[in-house]
Amino acid sequence: RERFRQVYERAATPKTRPQPLHAVPLYGTQPEDIQLKAFLAGPLIMEMILVVVVVRLFVLLWAGGSAVFVLPSAFEGLWEGVPYASTAGPWSQPFRFSIAKTGLGDYMFEDNLRLDTVAVRYRSWQRTYILGSGPSSGHMLHCPGPRNHSLKRQAMMVARYVDNRSVTFCLWKWEGYVDSEHPFPFETLDCYTQGNGCGCFNWTMSVDASGNALDYRVAMAGSPHRGRSRHVFAHLRRIGTAPPAPSDFPGEDGRNFVCDYSGRDGHLVNRSGCPFASIPVALPAGEVTVERRSAFSNCYVLNKEVGLILEWEVVGPLLKVQVSAPAPFGEKTYIALGFRPLGGDSSAMARELGTGREQRFGMRGADIVLGHARGIRGMYADQYTGAPDDDNSLQVMDGAVAFEDGWVSLRFTRPLAGGRLHARFGLNASIASDLSDMLWSVGYWDPEMNVGEGHGVRRGWREVNWTDPEFDARPLLSLRPYRCAPPTLLL
């Protein structure tokens, strides 16, 4: 209305020169990479017409949930690609993702997550419902599996920005939302008020002009002046039409959405039969092939694309561990392990100590042991994203770094209970608990500056039970499908 008033007032003054018109964002300030840039230089009457058309179009598409949400038809279909970055590191297995529209104008997104395993029982999946009309149009219910059947809602998002080639969904808190039950840095980074929820979670998809390529990016939060945590980034190609979408969606509207984990949402997405049987499976992005023996009782390939191997054994109160991978930068490569004793803790105490589930998809709260050609370095991550600081809180014994046959390996011994939480606050802080998680990375080490230059996509996060690594059959918890084949490891 304000823009229309300005144009109308200029129209009353014939000698006023027309000014360029910038398309108005749908839902506030848009990110630069998807901001519409439209300019008009012509008669005032044409500018007025364009303003009316643009405003009416935006209202018809989605006006804060009061009308309808319409996704451009170019997004509909079946897509496939290999994620080059994720919270677990780059993938070697393909990722299939579908977008289907119902006859009622709602949408369903579906995918299966292979997580670098061919064993179906260890795969995960995601089913997402988006309402096209009603008071909650543009709202999304995200149901990742497998989950506890007692959970009614796993995550809710809402469409914040949309144009003819891109759409962005951001986090949205429903009534009764409990911050501590979700892995977002609400308190430490105030991510929810940054960009209407986009500071916590930003899911942006962009289709190219041909309609056959989709850029898929899910990003979590990021520390000030630092990059965001890349949750899943992939370049997808269209491989078919979308599967049929059910006409019945859970709940009456976005406020009453519930995940049906005892029914439809409690199992893998059906990708069997036609047309999926005729679709060739994409080849892995490139796995490392090598044979080597393990001297440890536990040996797992945590990431096939990077070639990262984690080996360890627990001896009384000590953890003897080795991590190794191909060295992409030769003897200028570093390799690192991070330990978070309270990585899964949702308590207020954990948040106050700068750790816990709030930091899950970032680095903060990790005691890090980093190995490079000149030795071993103790560090601590005090930021969600960004370089860690030097810190010797964690006692490291019998440390060694080796470069052999194009590989780098880091070996050391640490106490199960140790690190900054133990040294500074006297907490037990044992990694031998269900709350513990770990981080790993491989990157470039600058020998002149004696600093790491970052890991890029060669990093990952996992929950590891150091005393019983195969206790749980759920994806990303049990390491059973990633076990090294004794006595020889073949990647």
Coordinates of C-alpha atoms in Angstrom, one line a residue:
R1 CA 0.0 0.0 0.0
E2 CA 2.8 2.4 0.8
R3 CA 4.5 1.7 -2.5
F4 CA 1.2 2.2 -4.3
R5 CA 0.7 5.6 -2.5
Q6 CA 4.1 6.8 -3.5
V7 CA 3.5 5.9 -7.2
Y8 CA 0.1 7.5 -7.1
E9 CA 1.5 10.7 -5.6
R10 CA 4.1 10.9 -8.3
A11 CA 1.4 10.4 -11.0
A12 CA -0.2 13.6 -9.8
T13 CA 3.1 15.4 -10.7
P14 CA 3.6 14.8 -14.4
K15 CA 7.2 16.1 -14.4
T16 CA 8.3 13.6 -11.8
R17 CA 10.8 11.1 -13.3
P18 CA 9.8 7.5 -12.7
Q19 CA 12.0 5.6 -10.2
P20 CA 13.0 1.9 -10.4
L21 CA 10.6 -0.5 -8.8
H22 CA 12.1 -3.3 -6.7
A23 CA 9.9 -6.3 -6.2
V24 CA 8.6 -6.5 -2.6
P25 CA 9.7 -9.6 -0.6
L26 CA 6.9 -11.9 0.4
Y27 CA 7.7 -12.4 4.0
G28 CA 10.3 -9.8 5.1
T29 CA 13.9 -9.3 4.2
Q30 CA 15.0 -12.0 1.7
P31 CA 18.4 -13.6 1.5
E32 CA 20.6 -12.0 -1.2
D33 CA 20.8 -15.3 -3.2
I34 CA 17.1 -15.5 -3.8
Q35 CA 16.1 -11.9 -3.7
L36 CA 13.9 -10.8 -6.7
K37 CA 15.4 -7.9 -8.6
A38 CA 12.9 -6.3 -11.0
F39 CA 13.3 -2.8 -12.4
L40 CA 10.9 -0.8 -14.5
A41 CA 11.8 2.3 -16.4
G42 CA 8.8 3.6 -18.4
P43 CA 5.6 5.6 -18.1
L44 CA 4.1 6.0 -14.7
I45 CA 0.9 4.2 -15.7
M46 CA 2.9 1.1 -16.5
E47 CA 4.7 1.2 -13.1
M48 CA 1.3 1.5 -11.3
I49 CA 0.0 -1.5 -13.2
L50 CA 3.0 -3.6 -12.4
V51 CA 2.7 -2.7 -8.7
V52 CA -0.9 -3.8 -8.7
V53 CA -0.1 -7.1 -10.5
V54 CA 2.9 -7.9 -8.3
V55 CA 1.0 -7.2 -5.1
R56 CA -2.0 -9.2 -6.2
L57 CA 0.1 -12.1 -7.3
F58 CA 1.9 -12.3 -4.0
V59 CA -1.4 -12.2 -2.1
L60 CA -2.8 -15.0 -4.2
L61 CA 0.3 -17.2 -3.8
W62 CA 0.7 -16.9 -0.1
A63 CA -0.2 -14.0 2.3
G64 CA 1.1 -15.1 5.6
G65 CA -1.1 -18.2 5.6
S66 CA -4.4 -16.4 4.7
A67 CA -4.7 -17.6 1.1
V68 CA -2.9 -20.4 -0.7
F69 CA 0.6 -21.6 -1.0
V70 CA 1.6 -22.6 -4.5
L71 CA 4.9 -24.2 -5.4
P72 CA 6.0 -23.7 -9.0
S73 CA 5.2 -26.9 -11.0
A74 CA 8.9 -27.2 -12.0
F75 CA 9.6 -28.5 -8.5
E76 CA 7.3 -31.5 -8.8
G77 CA 9.0 -34.8 -9.7
L78 CA 11.5 -37.4 -8.6
W79 CA 15.1 -36.2 -8.0
E80 CA 18.4 -37.9 -7.4
G81 CA 22.0 -37.0 -6.5
V82 CA 24.8 -37.7 -4.1
P83 CA 25.1 -35.2 -1.2
Y84 CA 28.5 -33.5 -1.2
A85 CA 28.1 -32.2 2.4
S86 CA 26.0 -33.3 5.4
T87 CA 26.1 -33.6 9.1
A88 CA 27.6 -37.1 8.7
G89 CA 30.1 -36.0 6.0
P90 CA 29.9 -36.4 2.2
W91 CA 27.9 -39.4 1.0
S92 CA 28.9 -42.2 -1.3
Q93 CA 25.3 -43.4 -1.9
P94 CA 22.6 -41.6 -3.9
F95 CA 19.8 -39.6 -2.4
R96 CA 16.3 -39.7 -3.9
F97 CA 13.8 -37.0 -3.2
S98 CA 10.3 -36.5 -4.5
I99 CA 7.8 -33.6 -4.5
A100 CA 4.2 -34.4 -5.3
K101 CA 1.1 -32.3 -5.3
T102 CA -2.3 -33.6 -4.2
G103 CA -5.6 -33.0 -6.0
L104 CA -6.5 -30.6 -3.1
G105 CA -3.4 -28.5 -3.7
D106 CA -1.3 -29.8 -0.8
Y107 CA 2.2 -31.1 -1.2
M108 CA 4.2 -34.1 0.0
F109 CA 8.0 -34.4 0.1
E110 CA 9.5 -37.9 0.5
D111 CA 12.9 -39.4 0.6
N112 CA 14.9 -42.4 2.0
L113 CA 18.3 -41.8 3.6
R114 CA 20.8 -44.6 2.8
L115 CA 23.5 -43.2 5.1
D116 CA 26.2 -45.1 3.3
T117 CA 24.8 -48.5 4.0
V118 CA 23.1 -51.0 1.8
A119 CA 21.3 -52.7 4.7
V120 CA 17.7 -51.5 4.6
R121 CA 17.1 -51.9 8.4
Y122 CA 19.7 -49.1 9.1
R123 CA 18.3 -46.6 6.7
S124 CA 16.2 -43.6 7.7
W125 CA 13.5 -41.7 5.9
Q126 CA 11.7 -38.4 5.8
R127 CA 8.1 -37.6 5.0
T128 CA 7.0 -34.0 4.9
Y129 CA 3.5 -32.5 4.5
I130 CA 2.9 -28.9 3.3
L131 CA -0.6 -27.4 3.4
G132 CA -1.6 -25.5 0.3
S133 CA -4.6 -23.7 1.7
G134 CA -6.4 -22.7 4.8
P135 CA -5.3 -20.7 7.9
S136 CA -2.0 -22.7 8.0
S137 CA -1.1 -22.6 4.2
G138 CA 2.6 -22.8 3.6
H139 CA 3.1 -24.6 6.9
M140 CA 5.1 -27.9 6.9
L141 CA 5.1 -30.9 9.2
H142 CA 8.4 -32.8 8.9
C143 CA 8.3 -36.4 10.0
P144 CA 11.8 -38.1 9.9
G145 CA 12.0 -41.7 10.9
P146 CA 12.3 -44.0 12.6
R147 CA 11.0 -42.2 15.7
N148 CA 9.2 -43.0 18.9
H149 CA 5.5 -43.7 18.2
S150 CA 4.5 -41.5 21.1
L151 CA 5.8 -38.4 19.4
K152 CA 3.1 -36.4 17.7
R153 CA 5.3 -33.8 16.1
Q154 CA 8.9 -33.9 15.1
A155 CA 9.5 -30.6 13.4
M156 CA 7.5 -27.8 11.9
M157 CA 8.6 -25.3 9.3
V158 CA 6.9 -22.6 7.3
A159 CA 7.5 -21.2 3.8
R160 CA 9.2 -17.8 4.1
Y161 CA 10.3 -17.0 0.6
V162 CA 9.1 -18.3 -2.8
D163 CA 9.5 -17.2 -6.4
N164 CA 9.3 -19.0 -9.8
R165 CA 12.6 -20.9 -9.2
S166 CA 13.2 -21.1 -5.5
V167 CA 11.6 -21.7 -2.2
T168 CA 12.8 -21.4 1.4
F169 CA 11.3 -23.1 4.5
C170 CA 12.4 -22.0 7.9
L171 CA 11.8 -23.2 11.5
W172 CA 8.4 -22.4 13.1
K173 CA 7.5 -23.0 16.7
W174 CA 4.0 -24.4 17.3
E175 CA 1.9 -23.8 20.4
G176 CA 3.5 -25.6 23.3
Y177 CA 7.0 -25.9 21.6
V178 CA 9.7 -26.8 24.2
D179 CA 13.0 -25.4 23.1
S180 CA 15.1 -27.9 25.1
E181 CA 13.6 -30.8 23.2
H182 CA 15.0 -29.7 19.8
P183 CA 18.6 -29.4 18.6
F184 CA 18.8 -25.7 17.8
P185 CA 20.9 -23.0 19.6
F186 CA 17.9 -20.9 20.7
E187 CA 19.7 -19.4 23.7
T188 CA 23.4 -19.3 22.8
L189 CA 22.9 -17.8 19.3
D190 CA 19.3 -16.5 19.5
C191 CA 18.8 -18.2 16.2
Y192 CA 15.0 -18.1 16.2
T193 CA 14.6 -14.3 16.1
Q194 CA 17.2 -14.0 13.4
G195 CA 15.3 -14.0 10.1
N196 CA 12.0 -15.4 11.4
G197 CA 13.3 -18.8 12.3
C198 CA 15.7 -18.9 9.3
G199 CA 18.6 -18.4 11.6
C200 CA 18.0 -21.8 13.2
F201 CA 17.0 -23.8 10.1
N202 CA 17.0 -22.8 6.4
W203 CA 15.9 -25.3 3.7
T204 CA 16.3 -23.7 0.3
M205 CA 15.6 -25.4 -3.0
S206 CA 16.3 -23.8 -6.4
V207 CA 15.5 -25.3 -9.8
D208 CA 17.4 -24.2 -12.9
A209 CA 16.0 -22.7 -16.1
S210 CA 15.8 -26.2 -17.8
G211 CA 13.8 -27.6 -14.9
N212 CA 16.0 -30.7 -14.8
A213 CA 18.4 -29.7 -12.0
L214 CA 17.6 -28.9 -8.4
D215 CA 20.0 -27.3 -5.9
Y216 CA 19.1 -28.7 -2.5
R217 CA 20.5 -27.0 0.7
V218 CA 19.5 -27.5 4.3
A219 CA 21.6 -25.3 6.6
M220 CA 21.5 -25.1 10.4
A221 CA 22.7 -22.1 12.4
G222 CA 26.1 -20.4 12.3
S223 CA 28.2 -18.3 14.6
P224 CA 28.4 -14.6 14.0
H225 CA 30.6 -13.8 10.9
R226 CA 31.0 -17.5 10.3
G227 CA 29.6 -19.9 7.8
R228 CA 26.5 -22.0 8.6
S229 CA 26.5 -25.6 9.5
R230 CA 25.7 -27.6 6.3
H231 CA 23.2 -30.2 7.2
V232 CA 22.5 -31.6 3.7
F233 CA 23.8 -30.0 0.5
A234 CA 23.3 -31.8 -2.9
H235 CA 22.9 -31.2 -6.6
L236 CA 20.0 -33.3 -7.8
R237 CA 18.9 -34.2 -11.3
R238 CA 15.3 -35.0 -12.4
I239 CA 14.9 -38.8 -13.0
G240 CA 11.2 -39.2 -13.2
T241 CA 7.7 -38.0 -12.3
A242 CA 6.6 -37.8 -8.7
P243 CA 4.8 -40.7 -7.1
P244 CA 1.1 -40.3 -6.3
A245 CA 0.4 -38.3 -3.2
P246 CA -2.3 -39.3 -0.7
S247 CA -5.3 -37.0 -0.5
D248 CA -5.6 -37.4 3.3
F249 CA -3.2 -35.4 5.3
P250 CA -2.7 -35.8 9.1
G251 CA -4.6 -33.3 11.2
E252 CA -7.1 -30.6 10.2
D253 CA -4.6 -27.9 9.6
G254 CA -1.0 -26.9 10.5
R255 CA -1.9 -26.4 14.1
N256 CA -3.2 -30.0 14.4
F257 CA -0.6 -31.8 12.3
V258 CA 0.6 -35.0 13.8
C259 CA 3.2 -37.5 12.6
D260 CA 1.6 -41.0 12.2
Y261 CA 4.6 -43.1 13.4
S262 CA 2.3 -46.0 14.1
G263 CA 1.2 -46.0 10.5
R264 CA 2.3 -44.3 7.2
D265 CA 5.1 -42.2 8.7
G266 CA 6.6 -45.2 10.6
H267 CA 8.2 -47.0 7.6
L268 CA 10.5 -46.4 4.6
V269 CA 9.2 -44.6 1.6
N270 CA 8.0 -47.0 -1.1
R271 CA 10.3 -46.9 -4.0
S272 CA 9.7 -50.4 -5.4
G273 CA 7.9 -51.4 -8.6
C274 CA 7.2 -49.1 -11.6
P275 CA 8.4 -46.5 -12.4
F276 CA 11.2 -46.9 -9.8
A277 CA 12.4 -50.4 -10.9
S278 CA 13.6 -49.0 -14.3
I279 CA 15.6 -46.2 -12.8
P280 CA 19.3 -47.0 -12.7
V281 CA 21.0 -46.5 -9.3
A282 CA 23.5 -43.7 -9.4
L283 CA 27.1 -44.8 -9.0
P284 CA 28.9 -43.8 -5.8
A285 CA 30.7 -40.5 -5.9
G286 CA 34.1 -42.3 -5.5
E287 CA 35.1 -44.5 -2.6
V288 CA 38.6 -45.2 -1.4
T289 CA 39.8 -48.8 -2.0
V290 CA 42.5 -50.1 0.2
E291 CA 43.3 -53.1 2.4
R292 CA 44.7 -52.9 5.9
R293 CA 44.6 -54.7 9.2
S294 CA 43.2 -53.4 12.5
A295 CA 44.9 -53.9 15.8
F296 CA 41.9 -52.8 17.8
S297 CA 38.9 -54.7 19.0
N298 CA 36.5 -52.1 17.5
C299 CA 36.9 -50.9 13.9
Y300 CA 34.4 -49.0 11.8
V301 CA 34.4 -47.1 8.5
L302 CA 32.5 -43.9 9.5
N303 CA 32.6 -42.3 6.0
K304 CA 33.3 -44.2 2.8
E305 CA 33.7 -41.0 0.7
V306 CA 36.4 -39.5 2.9
G307 CA 37.7 -43.0 3.8
L308 CA 37.6 -42.3 7.5
I309 CA 38.2 -45.2 9.8
L310 CA 37.7 -45.2 13.5
E311 CA 39.3 -47.9 15.7
W312 CA 39.5 -48.2 19.5
E313 CA 39.4 -50.3 22.6
V314 CA 38.4 -49.5 26.2
V315 CA 40.9 -50.6 28.8
G316 CA 39.6 -49.9 32.3
P317 CA 39.2 -46.2 32.6
L318 CA 41.0 -45.4 29.4
L319 CA 40.1 -45.2 25.7
K320 CA 42.8 -46.2 23.2
V321 CA 41.8 -44.8 19.8
Q322 CA 43.0 -44.4 16.3
V323 CA 41.5 -42.4 13.4
S324 CA 42.9 -42.6 9.9
A325 CA 42.0 -41.5 6.4
P326 CA 43.6 -40.9 3.0
A327 CA 45.6 -37.7 3.2
P328 CA 44.2 -35.3 0.5
F329 CA 47.0 -32.8 1.1
G330 CA 49.8 -35.2 1.6
E331 CA 51.9 -34.3 4.7
K332 CA 50.1 -31.0 5.0
T333 CA 46.9 -32.9 6.0
Y334 CA 45.5 -32.8 9.5
I335 CA 43.1 -35.3 11.1
A336 CA 41.1 -34.6 14.2
L337 CA 38.6 -36.2 16.7
G338 CA 36.3 -34.3 18.9
F339 CA 34.5 -35.6 22.0
R340 CA 31.3 -34.2 23.7
P341 CA 30.4 -36.0 26.9
L342 CA 27.1 -34.2 27.1
G343 CA 26.4 -33.8 23.4
G344 CA 22.9 -35.2 23.8
D345 CA 22.0 -33.6 27.1
S346 CA 18.9 -31.3 27.0
S347 CA 19.3 -29.9 30.5
A348 CA 19.7 -26.3 31.4
M349 CA 23.0 -27.1 33.0
A350 CA 24.4 -28.4 29.7
R351 CA 23.3 -25.2 27.9
E352 CA 24.9 -23.0 30.6
L353 CA 28.1 -24.9 30.1
G354 CA 28.1 -24.3 26.4
T355 CA 27.3 -27.8 25.3
G356 CA 24.4 -30.2 25.1
R357 CA 21.8 -30.9 22.4
E358 CA 21.4 -27.3 21.6
Q359 CA 24.8 -27.5 19.9
R360 CA 24.2 -30.8 18.2
F361 CA 24.7 -29.8 14.6
G362 CA 27.6 -27.4 15.4
M363 CA 31.0 -27.9 17.0
R364 CA 30.6 -26.1 20.4
G365 CA 31.4 -28.2 23.5
A366 CA 33.9 -30.5 21.9
D367 CA 37.3 -31.5 23.3
I368 CA 39.4 -31.9 20.2
V369 CA 42.6 -33.8 19.6
L370 CA 44.2 -32.8 16.3
G371 CA 47.1 -34.5 14.6
H372 CA 49.4 -33.1 11.9
A373 CA 53.0 -33.7 10.6
R374 CA 54.6 -31.7 13.5
G375 CA 52.7 -33.4 16.3
I376 CA 49.4 -33.4 18.3
R377 CA 47.4 -30.4 19.4
G378 CA 44.7 -30.2 22.1
M379 CA 41.8 -27.8 21.3
Y380 CA 38.3 -26.9 22.4
A381 CA 35.4 -25.7 20.3
D382 CA 33.8 -22.7 22.0
Q383 CA 31.8 -21.7 18.9
Y384 CA 28.9 -23.3 17.0
T385 CA 30.9 -22.9 13.8
G386 CA 34.4 -21.6 13.3
A387 CA 38.0 -22.5 14.3
P388 CA 38.5 -24.1 17.8
D389 CA 40.9 -22.7 20.4
D390 CA 44.0 -24.3 21.9
D391 CA 43.1 -26.1 25.1
N392 CA 44.9 -28.7 27.1
S393 CA 42.0 -29.7 29.4
L394 CA 41.8 -33.2 28.0
Q395 CA 44.7 -35.4 29.1
V396 CA 46.2 -37.1 26.0
M397 CA 48.8 -39.9 26.4
D398 CA 50.9 -42.0 24.0
G399 CA 50.0 -39.7 21.1
A400 CA 51.5 -40.3 17.6
V401 CA 50.8 -39.1 14.0
A402 CA 51.9 -41.2 11.0
F403 CA 51.9 -40.7 7.2
E404 CA 52.1 -43.9 5.2
D405 CA 51.2 -44.9 1.7
G406 CA 49.1 -41.8 1.2
W407 CA 47.3 -42.1 4.5
V408 CA 47.4 -40.1 7.7
S409 CA 46.6 -41.7 11.1
L410 CA 46.3 -40.2 14.6
R411 CA 46.7 -42.5 17.6
F412 CA 46.4 -41.6 21.3
T413 CA 45.0 -42.6 24.7
R414 CA 42.6 -40.5 26.8
P415 CA 40.6 -41.1 30.0
L416 CA 37.0 -41.9 29.6
A417 CA 36.2 -39.1 32.1
G418 CA 38.1 -35.9 31.2
G419 CA 38.1 -32.7 29.1
R420 CA 37.1 -29.2 29.9
L421 CA 33.9 -30.1 31.8
H422 CA 36.0 -32.3 34.1
A423 CA 39.0 -29.9 34.4
R424 CA 37.1 -26.7 35.0
F425 CA 33.8 -27.7 36.6
G426 CA 34.7 -31.0 38.3
L427 CA 32.0 -32.9 36.4
N428 CA 32.3 -36.7 35.7
A429 CA 32.0 -35.9 32.0
S430 CA 32.5 -39.4 30.9
I431 CA 32.2 -40.3 27.2
A432 CA 31.0 -43.8 28.2
S433 CA 27.4 -42.7 28.3
D434 CA 24.3 -42.5 26.1
L435 CA 24.7 -38.7 26.0
S436 CA 28.1 -38.7 24.4
D437 CA 28.7 -37.8 20.7
M438 CA 31.8 -37.2 18.6
L439 CA 33.0 -35.1 15.7
W440 CA 35.7 -35.8 13.1
S441 CA 37.4 -33.8 10.4
V442 CA 40.2 -34.0 7.8
G443 CA 41.7 -30.8 6.4
Y444 CA 44.7 -28.7 5.3
W445 CA 47.4 -27.8 7.8
D446 CA 49.5 -24.7 7.1
P447 CA 53.0 -25.6 8.4
E448 CA 54.3 -22.0 8.1
M449 CA 51.4 -20.5 10.1
N450 CA 51.1 -23.7 12.2
V451 CA 47.3 -23.5 11.9
G452 CA 44.5 -25.5 10.2
E453 CA 42.9 -24.0 7.2
G454 CA 39.6 -25.7 7.6
H455 CA 38.1 -29.0 6.6
G456 CA 35.4 -28.0 4.1
V457 CA 33.0 -30.9 3.6
R458 CA 35.4 -33.4 5.1
R459 CA 33.8 -33.5 8.5
G460 CA 31.1 -35.4 10.3
W461 CA 29.1 -36.0 13.5
R462 CA 28.1 -39.3 15.0
E463 CA 26.7 -40.7 18.2
V464 CA 29.1 -43.4 19.4
N465 CA 28.6 -45.8 22.3
W466 CA 32.3 -46.5 23.1
T467 CA 31.5 -49.5 25.3
D468 CA 28.9 -51.1 23.1
P469 CA 28.9 -49.5 19.6
E470 CA 26.3 -51.9 18.2
F471 CA 23.7 -51.8 21.0
D472 CA 21.0 -49.9 19.0
A473 CA 19.5 -50.8 15.6
R474 CA 18.5 -47.2 14.8
P475 CA 20.2 -45.3 12.0
L476 CA 23.2 -43.2 13.0
L477 CA 23.2 -44.9 16.5
S478 CA 24.3 -48.4 15.7
L479 CA 27.7 -48.8 14.0
R480 CA 27.0 -52.4 13.0
P481 CA 26.6 -51.6 9.2
Y482 CA 29.9 -49.8 9.2
R483 CA 31.9 -52.6 10.8
C484 CA 35.4 -53.3 9.3
A485 CA 35.5 -56.8 7.8
P486 CA 38.0 -58.8 9.9
P487 CA 40.8 -59.4 9.5
T488 CA 41.0 -57.2 6.5
L489 CA 39.4 -53.8 5.9
L490 CA 38.1 -53.3 2.4
L491 CA 36.6 -49.9 1.6

